[in-house]
């Protein structure tokens, strides 16, 4: 179900917590601050936080050149090392790495720290929201906000409503997305939801075709881009997401569904083992300058 959130009445202005300063966390943070929302960004790793500050500054400059937002919004970010900094935040968006144990532990910790009114949104790619909500005493206040990368340039969000998610929680989430100028496509909970349940099989099969010698990566992508008009083929899409992130997502889907179609083909696993993770490292299935 598609819901246009652009006209939704926003909640009262208050800071939003973002946990994790990786690619998605920084992108979510940027979208918030460029829409006039203050952010408490939690990143426990000092080196990662330093890199995130630089990436955020560069992205703010780029989006200013593209006319997508103010360049000086960085002053709206309060950087923190611990989730304890979220003790007065009413909405938290979790963007931690795609590892179930880590996310479950984090949700249990957030439940102890954050005020009773706080809504928890996970940006997980594949872990069922219900599993994370079960680690809290407020499952009705938990949902999924699956942002697309790059977040500031993507106008639609896959919103995951778990069985326990209340309408009030949905309204608050849709209002926040409306403030960001983003449209919501609401789907039911389940491993990989809709997008990644389909996309990850496509990426895995595309990589398998390369392994089998049916075509090289450029040719596989060209079929999708030129024959179907896709902006990017499945392997370029994997490079954009990050091959390590794709492998993590596939592992979750394989565990949750028991479907071996989500097993990473040898060429895929070899690229990740060699540190060739896609655009962010300059090489994946394609080479980037």
Short mmCIF file of C-alpha atoms in Angstrom, two decimals:
data_model
loop_
_atom_site.label_atom_id
_atom_site.label_comp_id
_atom_site.label_asym_id
_atom_site.label_seq_id
_atom_site.Cartn_x
_atom_site.Cartn_y
_atom_site.Cartn_z
CA UNK A 1 0.00 0.00 0.00
CA UNK A 2 1.40 3.39 -1.00
CA UNK A 3 0.80 6.30 1.32
CA UNK A 4 1.61 9.88 0.37
CA UNK A 5 3.11 11.41 3.48
CA UNK A 6 3.92 14.82 2.03
CA UNK A 7 0.79 16.42 3.47
CA UNK A 8 0.90 14.67 6.84
CA UNK A 9 0.80 16.98 9.85
CA UNK A 10 4.23 16.65 11.51
CA UNK A 11 4.69 15.80 15.16
CA UNK A 12 5.98 18.54 17.43
CA UNK A 13 9.55 19.43 16.59
CA UNK A 14 11.97 17.47 18.77
CA UNK A 15 15.33 15.82 18.15
CA UNK A 16 15.39 12.41 16.51
CA UNK A 17 17.92 9.81 17.57
CA UNK A 18 19.90 7.91 14.92
CA UNK A 19 22.00 4.94 16.02
CA UNK A 20 24.88 4.02 13.72
CA UNK A 21 26.93 6.34 11.50
CA UNK A 22 27.47 4.04 8.56
CA UNK A 23 26.23 4.81 5.06
CA UNK A 24 22.54 4.56 5.97
CA UNK A 25 22.85 6.29 9.33
CA UNK A 26 24.64 9.28 7.83
CA UNK A 27 22.12 9.42 4.99
CA UNK A 28 19.16 9.35 7.36
CA UNK A 29 20.84 11.99 9.53
CA UNK A 30 21.38 14.23 6.51
CA UNK A 31 17.76 13.97 5.39
CA UNK A 32 16.60 14.90 8.89
CA UNK A 33 18.83 17.91 9.40
CA UNK A 34 18.17 19.27 5.92
CA UNK A 35 14.47 19.17 6.80
CA UNK A 36 15.03 21.21 9.95
CA UNK A 37 15.10 18.29 12.43
CA UNK A 38 17.82 18.17 15.08
CA UNK A 39 19.58 14.80 15.40
CA UNK A 40 21.40 12.97 18.16
CA UNK A 41 23.69 10.64 16.18
CA UNK A 42 25.15 7.77 18.20
CA UNK A 43 28.32 6.09 16.95
CA UNK A 44 30.45 4.31 19.57
CA UNK A 45 33.49 3.86 17.31
CA UNK A 46 35.58 7.04 17.30
CA UNK A 47 37.28 6.29 13.97
CA UNK A 48 33.93 5.53 12.34
CA UNK A 49 32.47 8.73 13.79
CA UNK A 50 35.35 10.82 12.38
CA UNK A 51 34.83 9.30 8.94
CA UNK A 52 31.09 9.87 9.20
CA UNK A 53 31.57 13.56 9.99
CA UNK A 54 33.63 13.99 6.83
CA UNK A 55 31.18 12.03 4.67
CA UNK A 56 28.30 14.08 6.00
CA UNK A 57 30.08 17.35 5.28
CA UNK A 58 30.92 16.23 1.74
CA UNK A 59 27.38 15.06 1.07
CA UNK A 60 25.90 18.31 2.39
CA UNK A 61 28.11 20.22 -0.03
CA UNK A 62 27.08 17.97 -2.91
CA UNK A 63 23.36 18.17 -2.26
CA UNK A 64 23.68 21.96 -1.94
CA UNK A 65 25.22 22.02 -5.44
CA UNK A 66 22.33 19.85 -6.68
CA UNK A 67 19.83 22.22 -5.09
CA UNK A 68 18.53 19.55 -2.71
CA UNK A 69 19.11 21.24 0.62
CA UNK A 70 21.07 23.75 2.73
CA UNK A 71 24.81 23.28 3.08
CA UNK A 72 25.05 24.49 6.68
CA UNK A 73 22.70 22.02 8.29
CA UNK A 74 25.55 20.16 10.01
CA UNK A 75 25.15 22.28 13.13
CA UNK A 76 21.92 20.41 13.87
CA UNK A 77 23.82 17.21 14.70
CA UNK A 78 24.80 16.32 18.25
CA UNK A 79 27.37 13.50 18.09
CA UNK A 80 27.36 10.94 20.89
CA UNK A 81 29.29 7.79 21.73
CA UNK A 82 26.60 6.00 23.76
CA UNK A 83 22.84 5.33 23.43
CA UNK A 84 22.47 6.88 26.88
CA UNK A 85 22.44 10.21 25.03
CA UNK A 86 18.96 9.26 23.76
CA UNK A 87 17.32 9.40 27.20
CA UNK A 88 15.03 12.30 26.19
CA UNK A 89 14.46 11.48 22.51
CA UNK A 90 10.95 10.59 21.38
CA UNK A 91 11.82 8.88 18.08
CA UNK A 92 14.83 6.68 17.33
CA UNK A 93 15.93 5.31 13.96
CA UNK A 94 18.30 2.35 14.32
CA UNK A 95 20.88 1.97 11.53
CA UNK A 96 23.30 -0.50 13.12
CA UNK A 97 25.02 -3.26 11.08
CA UNK A 98 22.81 -6.08 9.81
CA UNK A 99 23.47 -8.57 12.61
CA UNK A 100 20.49 -9.89 14.53
CA UNK A 101 22.23 -10.32 17.89
CA UNK A 102 23.58 -6.77 17.76
CA UNK A 103 20.22 -5.25 16.86
CA UNK A 104 18.29 -7.27 19.45
CA UNK A 105 20.73 -6.22 22.17
CA UNK A 106 20.48 -2.62 21.03
CA UNK A 107 16.68 -2.61 21.11
CA UNK A 108 16.66 -4.01 24.63
CA UNK A 109 19.09 -1.30 25.68
CA UNK A 110 17.11 1.47 23.98
CA UNK A 111 13.97 0.23 25.75
CA UNK A 112 15.67 0.79 29.10
CA UNK A 113 17.07 4.19 28.18
CA UNK A 114 14.44 6.01 26.14
CA UNK A 115 11.29 7.61 27.56
CA UNK A 116 8.02 5.63 27.43
CA UNK A 117 6.68 7.72 24.52
CA UNK A 118 9.63 6.90 22.26
CA UNK A 119 9.03 5.13 18.95
CA UNK A 120 11.73 2.77 17.69
CA UNK A 121 12.21 2.42 13.93
CA UNK A 122 14.67 -0.07 12.48
CA UNK A 123 16.38 0.43 9.15
CA UNK A 124 17.09 -3.30 8.89
CA UNK A 125 17.31 -4.77 5.42
CA UNK A 126 15.89 -8.20 6.24
CA UNK A 127 15.45 -8.98 9.95
CA UNK A 128 11.74 -9.27 10.82
CA UNK A 129 10.68 -6.25 12.85
CA UNK A 130 8.74 -8.51 15.24
CA UNK A 131 11.98 -10.13 16.41
CA UNK A 132 13.43 -6.76 17.39
CA UNK A 133 10.17 -5.49 18.90
CA UNK A 134 10.07 -8.59 21.12
CA UNK A 135 13.20 -7.34 22.91
CA UNK A 136 11.26 -4.31 24.16
CA UNK A 137 8.31 -3.72 26.49
CA UNK A 138 6.70 -1.56 23.79
CA UNK A 139 6.23 -3.70 20.65
CA UNK A 140 3.32 -1.49 19.60
CA UNK A 141 5.83 1.37 19.24
CA UNK A 142 8.23 -0.45 16.90
CA UNK A 143 8.19 -0.49 13.09
CA UNK A 144 10.54 -0.67 10.14
CA UNK A 145 11.69 2.30 8.06
CA UNK A 146 13.65 0.79 5.18
CA UNK A 147 15.30 3.81 3.58
CA UNK A 148 16.94 3.52 0.18
CA UNK A 149 20.55 4.50 -0.58
CA UNK A 150 21.49 7.32 -1.09
CA UNK A 151 18.86 8.41 1.43
CA UNK A 152 18.85 12.17 0.69
CA UNK A 153 18.15 11.52 -3.01
CA UNK A 154 15.56 8.75 -2.67
CA UNK A 155 12.00 9.95 -2.15
CA UNK A 156 10.31 6.69 -1.12
CA UNK A 157 10.64 4.54 2.00
CA UNK A 158 9.49 0.94 2.51
CA UNK A 159 7.58 1.18 5.81
CA UNK A 160 7.19 -2.14 7.62
CA UNK A 161 4.20 -2.51 9.91
CA UNK A 162 4.61 -5.43 12.28
CA UNK A 163 1.60 -7.21 13.72
CA UNK A 164 1.82 -5.30 17.02
CA UNK A 165 2.58 -1.87 15.51
CA UNK A 166 -0.12 0.60 16.60
CA UNK A 167 -1.84 3.14 14.37
CA UNK A 168 -0.47 5.94 16.54
CA UNK A 169 3.06 4.69 15.85
CA UNK A 170 2.32 4.56 12.13
CA UNK A 171 0.94 8.09 12.23
CA UNK A 172 4.03 9.42 13.97
CA UNK A 173 6.34 7.68 11.50
CA UNK A 174 4.37 8.89 8.48
CA UNK A 175 4.37 12.42 9.86
CA UNK A 176 8.16 12.31 10.20
CA UNK A 177 8.55 11.01 6.65
CA UNK A 178 6.21 13.75 5.48
CA UNK A 179 8.48 16.33 7.07
CA UNK A 180 11.35 14.81 5.07
CA UNK A 181 9.31 15.01 1.85
CA UNK A 182 9.30 11.24 1.47
CA UNK A 183 6.51 8.92 0.38
CA UNK A 184 5.74 5.71 2.27
CA UNK A 185 5.01 2.31 0.78
CA UNK A 186 3.57 0.28 3.65
CA UNK A 187 4.17 -3.48 3.69
CA UNK A 188 3.67 -6.30 6.18
CA UNK A 189 6.46 -7.72 8.31
CA UNK A 190 8.50 -10.74 7.24
CA UNK A 191 12.11 -11.65 6.30
CA UNK A 192 13.34 -9.10 3.76
CA UNK A 193 9.85 -7.52 3.58
CA UNK A 194 9.04 -7.00 -0.14
CA UNK A 195 12.05 -5.27 -1.67
CA UNK A 196 14.91 -7.39 -0.41
CA UNK A 197 12.96 -10.63 -0.46
CA UNK A 198 12.88 -10.20 -4.25
CA UNK A 199 16.03 -8.14 -4.88
CA UNK A 200 18.44 -10.47 -3.07
CA UNK A 201 17.40 -13.49 -5.14
CA UNK A 202 17.93 -11.39 -8.26
CA UNK A 203 21.41 -10.31 -7.17
CA UNK A 204 22.37 -13.86 -6.18
CA UNK A 205 21.18 -15.28 -9.50
CA UNK A 206 22.94 -12.52 -11.46
CA UNK A 207 26.22 -13.34 -9.69
CA UNK A 208 25.64 -17.04 -10.31
CA UNK A 209 25.35 -16.35 -14.04
CA UNK A 210 28.76 -14.67 -13.93
CA UNK A 211 30.18 -17.73 -12.14
CA UNK A 212 28.67 -20.03 -14.78
CA UNK A 213 30.22 -18.01 -17.60
CA UNK A 214 26.87 -17.12 -19.14
CA UNK A 215 27.88 -13.44 -19.21
CA UNK A 216 30.22 -11.05 -17.47
CA UNK A 217 28.92 -8.55 -14.93
CA UNK A 218 28.67 -5.67 -17.36
CA UNK A 219 26.60 -7.77 -19.77
CA UNK A 220 24.26 -9.01 -17.05
CA UNK A 221 23.58 -5.45 -15.97
CA UNK A 222 23.22 -4.25 -19.56
CA UNK A 223 20.35 -6.70 -20.10
CA UNK A 224 18.41 -5.15 -17.23
CA UNK A 225 19.37 -1.57 -18.06
CA UNK A 226 18.83 -1.67 -21.82
CA UNK A 227 16.15 -4.32 -22.25
CA UNK A 228 14.03 -3.46 -19.22
CA UNK A 229 14.98 0.17 -18.70
CA UNK A 230 16.22 -0.31 -15.13
CA UNK A 231 18.42 2.59 -13.96
CA UNK A 232 20.92 0.02 -12.66
CA UNK A 233 21.30 -3.71 -13.18
CA UNK A 234 21.37 -6.07 -10.18
CA UNK A 235 25.17 -6.15 -9.87
CA UNK A 236 25.55 -2.37 -10.03
CA UNK A 237 22.81 -2.20 -7.43
CA UNK A 238 24.76 -4.61 -5.23
CA UNK A 239 27.88 -2.46 -5.67
CA UNK A 240 25.90 0.61 -4.58
CA UNK A 241 24.47 -1.12 -1.49
CA UNK A 242 27.88 -2.55 -0.59
CA UNK A 243 28.69 -6.20 -1.22
CA UNK A 244 29.35 -6.81 2.46
CA UNK A 245 25.92 -5.43 3.33
CA UNK A 246 24.33 -7.58 0.63
CA UNK A 247 26.04 -10.70 2.00
CA UNK A 248 24.81 -9.89 5.51
CA UNK A 249 21.26 -9.44 4.17
CA UNK A 250 21.44 -12.71 2.23
CA UNK A 251 22.65 -14.52 5.34
CA UNK A 252 19.67 -13.24 7.34
CA UNK A 253 17.24 -14.26 4.60
CA UNK A 254 18.77 -17.71 4.28
CA UNK A 255 18.56 -18.21 8.05
CA UNK A 256 15.00 -16.91 8.29
CA UNK A 257 13.56 -18.66 5.23
CA UNK A 258 15.76 -21.76 4.84
CA UNK A 259 15.96 -20.93 1.13
CA UNK A 260 19.35 -21.71 -0.43
CA UNK A 261 18.68 -19.22 -3.22
CA UNK A 262 20.01 -16.64 -0.78
CA UNK A 263 23.45 -18.29 -0.58
CA UNK A 264 26.15 -15.98 -1.93
CA UNK A 265 27.78 -17.44 -5.11
CA UNK A 266 31.57 -18.03 -4.98
CA UNK A 267 32.48 -14.94 -7.05
CA UNK A 268 30.44 -12.78 -4.70
CA UNK A 269 32.04 -14.23 -1.57
CA UNK A 270 35.50 -13.88 -3.14
CA UNK A 271 35.00 -10.16 -3.82
CA UNK A 272 33.96 -9.55 -0.22
CA UNK A 273 36.88 -11.60 1.14
CA UNK A 274 39.26 -9.50 -0.96
CA UNK A 275 37.78 -6.25 0.36
CA UNK A 276 36.20 -5.31 -2.98
CA UNK A 277 32.88 -4.11 -1.60
CA UNK A 278 31.56 -1.99 -4.46
CA UNK A 279 31.41 1.76 -4.89
CA UNK A 280 32.67 2.55 -1.40
CA UNK A 281 35.99 0.77 -2.06
CA UNK A 282 36.24 1.60 -5.77
CA UNK A 283 35.74 -1.96 -6.97
CA UNK A 284 33.10 -4.68 -6.81
CA UNK A 285 31.50 -6.31 -9.82
CA UNK A 286 32.46 -3.05 -11.58
CA UNK A 287 35.41 -0.68 -11.20
CA UNK A 288 34.75 2.89 -10.08
CA UNK A 289 37.05 5.89 -10.33
#
